[in-house]
mmCIF file of C-alpha atoms in Angstrom:
data_model
loop_
_atom_site.group_PDB
_atom_site.id
_atom_site.type_symbol
_atom_site.label_atom_id
_atom_site.label_comp_id
_atom_site.label_asym_id
_atom_site.label_seq_id
_atom_site.Cartn_x
_atom_site.Cartn_y
_atom_site.Cartn_z
ATOM 1 C CA MET K 266 -11.080 4.802 -9.872
ATOM 2 C CA ILE K 267 -11.989 2.321 -7.149
ATOM 3 C CA PHE K 268 -11.888 3.345 -3.499
ATOM 4 C CA GLY K 269 -10.884 0.422 -1.291
ATOM 5 C CA TYR K 270 -10.173 -0.266 2.363
ATOM 6 C CA SER K 271 -7.090 -2.119 3.553
ATOM 7 C CA THR K 272 -7.617 -5.314 5.504
ATOM 8 C CA ASN K 273 -4.737 -4.354 7.800
ATOM 9 C CA ALA K 274 -7.345 -2.508 9.883
ATOM 10 C CA PHE K 275 -9.150 -5.842 10.375
ATOM 11 C CA VAL K 276 -6.422 -7.969 11.960
ATOM 12 C CA ASN K 277 -8.905 -9.139 14.615
ATOM 13 C CA TYR K 278 -10.833 -10.897 11.837
ATOM 14 C CA THR K 279 -9.999 -13.550 9.257
ATOM 15 C CA LEU K 280 -9.322 -12.401 5.705
ATOM 16 C CA ILE K 281 -12.736 -13.616 4.532
ATOM 17 C CA GLU K 282 -14.449 -11.801 7.407
ATOM 18 C CA ALA K 283 -12.464 -8.656 6.619
ATOM 19 C CA ILE K 284 -13.472 -8.686 2.951
ATOM 20 C CA GLU K 285 -17.124 -9.210 3.838
ATOM 21 C CA ARG K 286 -17.125 -6.405 6.415
ATOM 22 C CA ILE K 287 -15.438 -4.011 3.963
ATOM 23 C CA ALA K 288 -18.044 -4.913 1.336
ATOM 24 C CA ARG K 289 -20.900 -4.255 3.800
ATOM 25 C CA LEU K 290 -19.501 -0.778 4.442
ATOM 26 C CA GLY K 291 -20.022 -0.036 0.749
ATOM 27 C CA PHE K 292 -16.477 -0.246 -0.586
ATOM 28 C CA LYS K 293 -15.994 -1.793 -4.017
ATOM 29 C CA GLY K 294 -12.265 -2.277 -3.511
ATOM 30 C CA VAL K 295 -10.067 -4.022 -0.986
ATOM 31 C CA GLU K 296 -6.352 -3.821 -0.364
ATOM 32 C CA ILE K 297 -5.261 -7.162 1.082
ATOM 33 C CA MET K 298 -2.598 -7.396 3.772
ATOM 34 C CA GLY K 299 -0.072 -9.829 2.301
ATOM 35 C CA ASP K 300 1.009 -11.088 5.695
ATOM 36 C CA ARG K 301 -0.378 -12.888 8.717
ATOM 37 C CA PRO K 302 -3.067 -12.859 9.928
ATOM 38 C CA HIS K 303 -4.362 -12.411 6.372
ATOM 39 C CA LEU K 304 -2.737 -13.396 3.077
ATOM 40 C CA TYR K 305 0.792 -14.633 3.835
ATOM 41 C CA PRO K 306 1.333 -16.632 0.611
ATOM 42 C CA PRO K 307 2.947 -19.797 2.094
ATOM 43 C CA ASP K 308 -0.144 -20.294 4.270
ATOM 44 C CA PHE K 309 -2.547 -20.599 1.313
ATOM 45 C CA ASP K 310 -3.139 -23.494 -1.049
ATOM 46 C CA GLU K 311 -5.133 -23.473 -4.295
ATOM 47 C CA LYS K 312 -8.420 -24.305 -2.570
ATOM 48 C CA GLU K 313 -8.080 -21.420 -0.132
ATOM 49 C CA VAL K 314 -7.123 -18.975 -2.890
ATOM 50 C CA ASN K 315 -10.177 -20.068 -4.872
ATOM 51 C CA LEU K 316 -12.344 -19.385 -1.825
ATOM 52 C CA ILE K 317 -10.978 -15.828 -1.655
ATOM 53 C CA LYS K 318 -11.746 -15.384 -5.357
ATOM 54 C CA SER K 319 -15.284 -16.605 -4.786
ATOM 55 C CA VAL K 320 -15.906 -14.199 -1.918
ATOM 56 C CA LEU K 321 -14.512 -11.303 -3.950
ATOM 57 C CA ASP K 322 -16.698 -12.236 -6.915
ATOM 58 C CA ASN K 323 -19.796 -12.562 -4.734
ATOM 59 C CA HIS K 324 -19.314 -9.019 -3.473
ATOM 60 C CA CYS K 325 -18.125 -7.605 -6.844
ATOM 61 C CA MET K 326 -14.910 -6.497 -5.132
ATOM 62 C CA LYS K 327 -11.668 -5.504 -6.831
ATOM 63 C CA VAL K 328 -8.298 -6.138 -5.171
ATOM 64 C CA THR K 329 -6.561 -2.782 -5.562
ATOM 65 C CA ASN K 330 -3.222 -3.819 -4.051
ATOM 66 C CA ILE K 331 -1.463 -6.587 -2.156
ATOM 67 C CA ASN K 332 0.274 -4.844 0.740
ATOM 68 C CA SER K 333 3.483 -6.849 1.134
ATOM 69 C CA PHE K 334 5.206 -4.208 3.257
ATOM 70 C CA THR K 335 5.161 -5.946 6.644
ATOM 71 C CA LEU K 336 6.556 -9.393 7.426
ATOM 72 C CA PHE K 337 5.045 -10.271 10.788
ATOM 73 C CA ALA K 338 4.925 -13.931 9.725
ATOM 74 C CA VAL K 339 8.705 -14.211 10.135
ATOM 75 C CA GLY K 340 9.780 -10.784 11.406
ATOM 76 C CA ASP K 341 8.106 -7.457 12.095
ATOM 77 C CA THR K 342 6.872 -4.270 10.422
ATOM 78 C CA TYR K 343 10.165 -3.605 8.605
ATOM 79 C CA LEU K 344 12.361 -6.674 8.920
ATOM 80 C CA PRO K 345 13.637 -8.699 7.135
ATOM 81 C CA SER K 346 14.349 -5.772 4.796
ATOM 82 C CA TRP K 347 15.934 -5.193 1.402
ATOM 83 C CA ILE K 348 19.038 -3.635 2.954
ATOM 84 C CA GLU K 349 20.046 -5.825 5.874
ATOM 85 C CA PRO K 350 23.756 -6.688 5.973
ATOM 86 C CA VAL K 351 23.095 -10.439 6.107
ATOM 87 C CA GLU K 352 22.323 -11.882 2.667
ATOM 88 C CA ALA K 353 20.097 -14.647 4.048
ATOM 89 C CA ARG K 354 17.868 -12.018 5.637
ATOM 90 C CA ARG K 355 17.582 -10.094 2.386
ATOM 91 C CA ALA K 356 16.733 -13.351 0.616
ATOM 92 C CA ILE K 357 13.648 -13.711 2.826
ATOM 93 C CA ARG K 358 12.408 -10.315 1.650
ATOM 94 C CA VAL K 359 13.098 -11.231 -1.972
ATOM 95 C CA GLN K 360 11.193 -14.520 -1.678
ATOM 96 C CA HIS K 361 8.252 -12.852 0.046
ATOM 97 C CA THR K 362 8.069 -10.340 -2.790
ATOM 98 C CA LEU K 363 8.127 -13.075 -5.422
ATOM 99 C CA ASP K 364 5.396 -14.973 -3.578
ATOM 100 C CA SER K 365 3.323 -11.785 -3.347
ATOM 101 C CA LEU K 366 3.691 -11.132 -7.067
ATOM 102 C CA TYR K 367 2.355 -14.579 -7.907
ATOM 103 C CA MET K 368 -0.488 -14.177 -5.400
ATOM 104 C CA ALA K 369 -1.455 -10.816 -6.890
ATOM 105 C CA HIS K 370 -1.489 -12.377 -10.354
ATOM 106 C CA GLU K 371 -3.752 -15.188 -9.106
ATOM 107 C CA LEU K 372 -6.224 -12.645 -7.720
ATOM 108 C CA GLY K 373 -6.180 -10.408 -10.786
ATOM 109 C CA CYS K 374 -4.463 -7.633 -8.860
ATOM 110 C CA LYS K 375 -2.054 -5.341 -10.743
ATOM 111 C CA ASN K 376 -0.068 -4.008 -7.765
ATOM 112 C CA ILE K 377 1.939 -5.045 -4.758
ATOM 113 C CA SER K 378 3.414 -2.434 -2.417
ATOM 114 C CA ILE K 379 6.873 -2.927 -0.937
ATOM 115 C CA PRO K 380 8.947 -1.128 1.721
ATOM 116 C CA PRO K 381 11.491 1.515 0.655
ATOM 117 C CA GLY K 382 14.613 -0.302 1.746
ATOM 118 C CA GLY K 383 14.383 -0.457 5.509
ATOM 119 C CA PRO K 384 15.752 1.303 8.577
ATOM 120 C CA LEU K 385 19.242 2.527 7.710
ATOM 121 C CA ASN K 386 20.563 2.287 11.263
ATOM 122 C CA ALA K 387 24.321 2.863 10.818
ATOM 123 C CA MET K 388 24.423 1.868 7.133
ATOM 124 C CA ALA K 389 25.637 4.372 4.535
ATOM 125 C CA VAL K 390 22.964 5.425 2.070
ATOM 126 C CA GLU K 391 24.918 4.472 -1.060
ATOM 127 C CA GLY K 392 25.595 0.971 0.262
ATOM 128 C CA ALA K 393 21.947 0.544 1.211
ATOM 129 C CA LYS K 394 20.816 1.699 -2.223
ATOM 130 C CA ALA K 395 23.095 -0.851 -3.866
ATOM 131 C CA LEU K 396 21.543 -3.660 -1.814
ATOM 132 C CA PHE K 397 18.032 -2.496 -2.680
ATOM 133 C CA TYR K 398 18.857 -2.321 -6.381
ATOM 134 C CA ASP K 399 20.258 -5.858 -6.173
ATOM 135 C CA GLY K 400 17.103 -7.142 -4.493
ATOM 136 C CA LEU K 401 14.859 -5.471 -7.050
ATOM 137 C CA ALA K 402 16.896 -7.012 -9.874
ATOM 138 C CA GLN K 403 15.897 -10.423 -8.520
ATOM 139 C CA VAL K 404 12.160 -9.693 -8.619
ATOM 140 C CA ILE K 405 11.696 -7.319 -11.561
ATOM 141 C CA PRO K 406 11.755 -10.081 -14.228
ATOM 142 C CA THR K 407 8.875 -11.857 -12.485
ATOM 143 C CA ALA K 408 6.915 -8.614 -12.120
ATOM 144 C CA GLU K 409 7.382 -7.873 -15.811
ATOM 145 C CA LYS K 410 6.394 -11.416 -16.817
ATOM 146 C CA LEU K 411 3.222 -11.365 -14.703
ATOM 147 C CA GLY K 412 2.251 -7.771 -15.463
ATOM 148 C CA VAL K 413 2.167 -6.825 -11.775
ATOM 149 C CA ASN K 414 3.592 -3.512 -10.556
ATOM 150 C CA LEU K 415 6.210 -3.339 -7.790
ATOM 151 C CA LEU K 416 5.264 -0.198 -5.888
ATOM 152 C CA ILE K 417 7.799 1.337 -3.520
ATOM 153 C CA GLU K 418 6.115 3.080 -0.589
ATOM 154 C CA PRO K 419 8.166 5.878 1.019
ATOM 155 C CA GLU K 420 7.832 5.738 4.796
ATOM 156 C CA PRO K 421 8.973 7.961 7.680
ATOM 157 C CA ASP K 422 12.276 6.832 9.225
ATOM 158 C CA LEU K 423 13.141 4.418 6.400
ATOM 159 C CA MET K 424 15.660 4.772 3.568
ATOM 160 C CA ILE K 425 13.253 6.607 1.263
ATOM 161 C CA GLU K 426 11.004 9.173 2.986
ATOM 162 C CA THR K 427 10.706 12.159 0.657
ATOM 163 C CA SER K 428 9.953 12.994 -2.960
ATOM 164 C CA ALA K 429 13.586 13.926 -3.560
ATOM 165 C CA GLN K 430 14.832 10.628 -2.146
ATOM 166 C CA PHE K 431 12.381 8.666 -4.310
ATOM 167 C CA LEU K 432 13.451 10.567 -7.427
ATOM 168 C CA ASP K 433 17.101 9.910 -6.626
ATOM 169 C CA PHE K 434 16.474 6.187 -6.176
ATOM 170 C CA ILE K 435 14.126 5.597 -9.105
ATOM 171 C CA ALA K 436 16.666 7.158 -11.471
ATOM 172 C CA GLY K 437 18.700 3.971 -11.034
ATOM 173 C CA VAL K 438 15.780 1.626 -11.796
ATOM 174 C CA HIS K 439 15.272 0.725 -15.438
ATOM 175 C CA SER K 440 11.917 -1.039 -15.492
ATOM 176 C CA SER K 441 8.398 0.293 -15.963
ATOM 177 C CA ALA K 442 7.244 -2.443 -13.562
ATOM 178 C CA VAL K 443 8.606 -0.412 -10.635
ATOM 179 C CA GLY K 444 6.468 2.492 -9.508
ATOM 180 C CA LEU K 445 5.162 4.283 -6.450
ATOM 181 C CA ASN K 446 2.507 3.579 -3.869
ATOM 182 C CA PHE K 447 1.760 7.192 -2.944
ATOM 183 C CA ASP K 448 0.825 7.357 0.731
ATOM 184 C CA ILE K 449 -0.674 10.814 1.252
ATOM 185 C CA GLY K 450 -0.031 10.804 4.999
ATOM 186 C CA HIS K 451 3.573 9.681 4.719
ATOM 187 C CA PHE K 452 4.528 12.638 2.525
ATOM 188 C CA PHE K 453 2.747 14.969 4.949
ATOM 189 C CA CYS K 454 4.781 13.425 7.786
ATOM 190 C CA ALA K 455 7.937 14.139 5.783
ATOM 191 C CA GLY K 456 7.078 17.851 5.746
ATOM 192 C CA GLU K 457 5.707 17.962 2.215
ATOM 193 C CA ASP K 458 2.444 19.215 0.748
ATOM 194 C CA PRO K 459 0.877 15.996 -0.606
ATOM 195 C CA ALA K 460 -0.646 17.825 -3.575
ATOM 196 C CA VAL K 461 2.757 19.177 -4.623
ATOM 197 C CA ALA K 462 4.420 15.805 -4.021
ATOM 198 C CA PHE K 463 1.774 14.052 -6.116
ATOM 199 C CA ASN K 464 2.426 16.454 -8.977
ATOM 200 C CA THR K 465 6.173 15.840 -8.717
ATOM 201 C CA LEU K 466 5.857 12.049 -8.618
ATOM 202 C CA PHE K 467 2.777 11.525 -10.790
ATOM 203 C CA LYS K 468 4.724 9.692 -13.501
ATOM 204 C CA TRP K 469 5.333 6.764 -11.145
ATOM 205 C CA VAL K 470 2.102 6.643 -9.094
ATOM 206 C CA ARG K 471 0.103 3.439 -9.589
ATOM 207 C CA HIS K 472 -1.811 3.245 -6.299
ATOM 208 C CA VAL K 473 -2.623 5.621 -3.442
ATOM 209 C CA HIS K 474 -2.913 5.160 0.331
ATOM 210 C CA LEU K 475 -5.183 7.585 2.089
ATOM 211 C CA GLU K 476 -5.302 8.525 5.773
ATOM 212 C CA ASP K 477 -5.132 11.680 7.849
ATOM 213 C CA ILE K 478 -2.225 12.880 10.005
ATOM 214 C CA ALA K 479 -2.203 15.322 12.927
ATOM 215 C CA ALA K 480 -0.810 18.847 12.533
ATOM 216 C CA SER K 481 2.279 17.697 14.467
ATOM 217 C CA ARG K 482 3.078 15.466 11.435
ATOM 218 C CA ALA K 483 3.633 12.531 13.807
ATOM 219 C CA HIS K 484 3.362 9.229 11.936
ATOM 220 C CA HIS K 485 0.037 7.949 13.268
ATOM 221 C CA HIS K 486 -2.780 7.198 10.827
ATOM 222 C CA LEU K 487 -6.061 8.994 11.551
ATOM 223 C CA ILE K 488 -9.565 8.909 10.126
ATOM 224 C CA PRO K 489 -9.807 11.467 7.288
ATOM 225 C CA GLY K 490 -11.097 14.759 8.629
ATOM 226 C CA VAL K 491 -9.623 14.278 12.086
ATOM 227 C CA GLY K 492 -6.139 15.577 11.220
ATOM 228 C CA ALA K 493 -4.582 18.411 9.239
ATOM 229 C CA ILE K 494 -4.367 17.136 5.634
ATOM 230 C CA ASP K 495 -6.197 19.144 2.966
ATOM 231 C CA PHE K 496 -7.856 16.279 1.110
ATOM 232 C CA THR K 497 -9.713 18.528 -1.308
ATOM 233 C CA SER K 498 -6.388 19.971 -2.474
ATOM 234 C CA VAL K 499 -4.625 16.676 -3.072
ATOM 235 C CA LEU K 500 -7.640 14.934 -4.629
ATOM 236 C CA ARG K 501 -8.222 17.915 -6.924
ATOM 237 C CA GLU K 502 -4.593 17.694 -8.074
ATOM 238 C CA MET K 503 -4.967 13.969 -8.700
ATOM 239 C CA MET K 504 -8.013 14.618 -10.877
ATOM 240 C CA ARG K 505 -6.355 17.519 -12.699
ATOM 241 C CA LEU K 506 -3.442 15.269 -13.638
ATOM 242 C CA GLY K 507 -5.787 12.507 -14.808
ATOM 243 C CA TYR K 508 -4.915 9.874 -12.232
ATOM 244 C CA LYS K 509 -6.615 6.617 -13.274
ATOM 245 C CA GLY K 510 -5.420 4.273 -10.525
ATOM 246 C CA ASP K 511 -7.129 3.187 -7.334
ATOM 247 C CA ILE K 512 -7.113 4.486 -3.761
ATOM 248 C CA SER K 513 -7.128 2.519 -0.513
ATOM 249 C CA LEU K 514 -8.002 3.751 2.949
ATOM 250 C CA GLU K 515 -5.258 2.572 5.331
ATOM 251 C CA LEU K 516 -6.304 2.728 8.979
ATOM 252 C CA TYR K 517 -4.448 -0.100 10.723
ATOM 253 C CA THR K 518 -4.442 2.095 13.841
ATOM 254 C CA TYR K 519 -8.188 1.426 14.261
ATOM 255 C CA LYS K 520 -8.078 -2.350 14.619
ATOM 256 C CA ASP K 521 -10.427 -2.229 17.640
ATOM 257 C CA ASP K 522 -13.243 -0.710 15.565
ATOM 258 C CA PRO K 523 -12.385 -0.653 11.864
ATOM 259 C CA ASP K 524 -16.037 -0.564 10.804
ATOM 260 C CA THR K 525 -16.724 2.748 12.534
ATOM 261 C CA ALA K 526 -13.450 4.161 11.174
ATOM 262 C CA GLY K 527 -14.489 3.155 7.669
ATOM 263 C CA ARG K 528 -17.964 4.666 7.981
ATOM 264 C CA LYS K 529 -16.618 7.959 9.343
ATOM 265 C CA SER K 530 -14.069 8.089 6.538
ATOM 266 C CA LEU K 531 -16.755 7.611 3.903
ATOM 267 C CA ASP K 532 -18.983 10.248 5.544
ATOM 268 C CA PHE K 533 -16.146 12.770 5.397
ATOM 269 C CA LEU K 534 -14.810 11.935 1.937
ATOM 270 C CA GLN K 535 -18.030 11.437 -0.040
ATOM 271 C CA PRO K 536 -18.900 15.163 -0.191
ATOM 272 C CA ILE K 537 -15.358 15.858 -1.458
ATOM 273 C CA PHE K 538 -15.700 13.116 -4.063
ATOM 274 C CA ASP K 539 -19.036 14.624 -5.139
ATOM 275 C CA GLU K 540 -17.577 18.142 -5.328
ATOM 276 C CA LEU K 541 -14.696 16.992 -7.521
ATOM 277 C CA GLY K 542 -16.750 14.621 -9.671
ATOM 278 C CA ILE K 543 -14.972 11.502 -8.413
ATOM 279 C CA ASN K 544 -16.801 8.198 -8.730
ATOM 280 C CA PRO K 545 -15.211 5.964 -6.038
ATOM 281 C CA ASN K 546 -16.931 2.894 -7.467
ATOM 282 C CA GLY K 547 -15.254 3.079 -10.862
#
């Protein structure tokens, strides 16, 4: 298992600067934001991708995931989505996902995370699911060909929020290339015990996001140890089940001082890792 830190906390820095700062904190993994201001695929040519590879190699860093959830380059946090009524808008999301798959393959990364549909607004759930299935059908062949996982990430206030909703949706997907990016905080926000949810969804988990959430369950990412999540419980369950994937700290809410947030997170989590026999450096 590699413990990484997402570059989406470092939006005040270039991608190269973000990777180098994450490496200096002691992380051996990095989740790369697949969007501006970092790795929006259309912005990067072969020379620039090779530079990223070189920096990663110099710091012995593994890319745990390409986070292709947001689309600030042409939209916002959620839009264009998989389930918008306008086909041209959905096509933008499909193309971004294809581009992210190829970028992940170039960087030797086995995962990209994707949004779970989008805001439903007034759309009926069954109609939205049909649009999402159609979009996935357009990207699954490429994921299978490249050997890169498409990881749906349930999110508060989007089409898929809970374990039950994920199970209902994944039953209609017939490809082992589609799995789950298990965000511990998101399931807590949805009113679930993350340890129980992990057990329920373990079959599909390929990557994990880690952050704390306040006791109110409001969706605002916090440094681990600041909120109400029982990290020992969920990490113990992950180890009991034999989870072999990677984990990424996701603290985009600390863009003004991501280094301090990373250090505090490590200080809190390392004793738990030691207690449970977890080696965060693989």
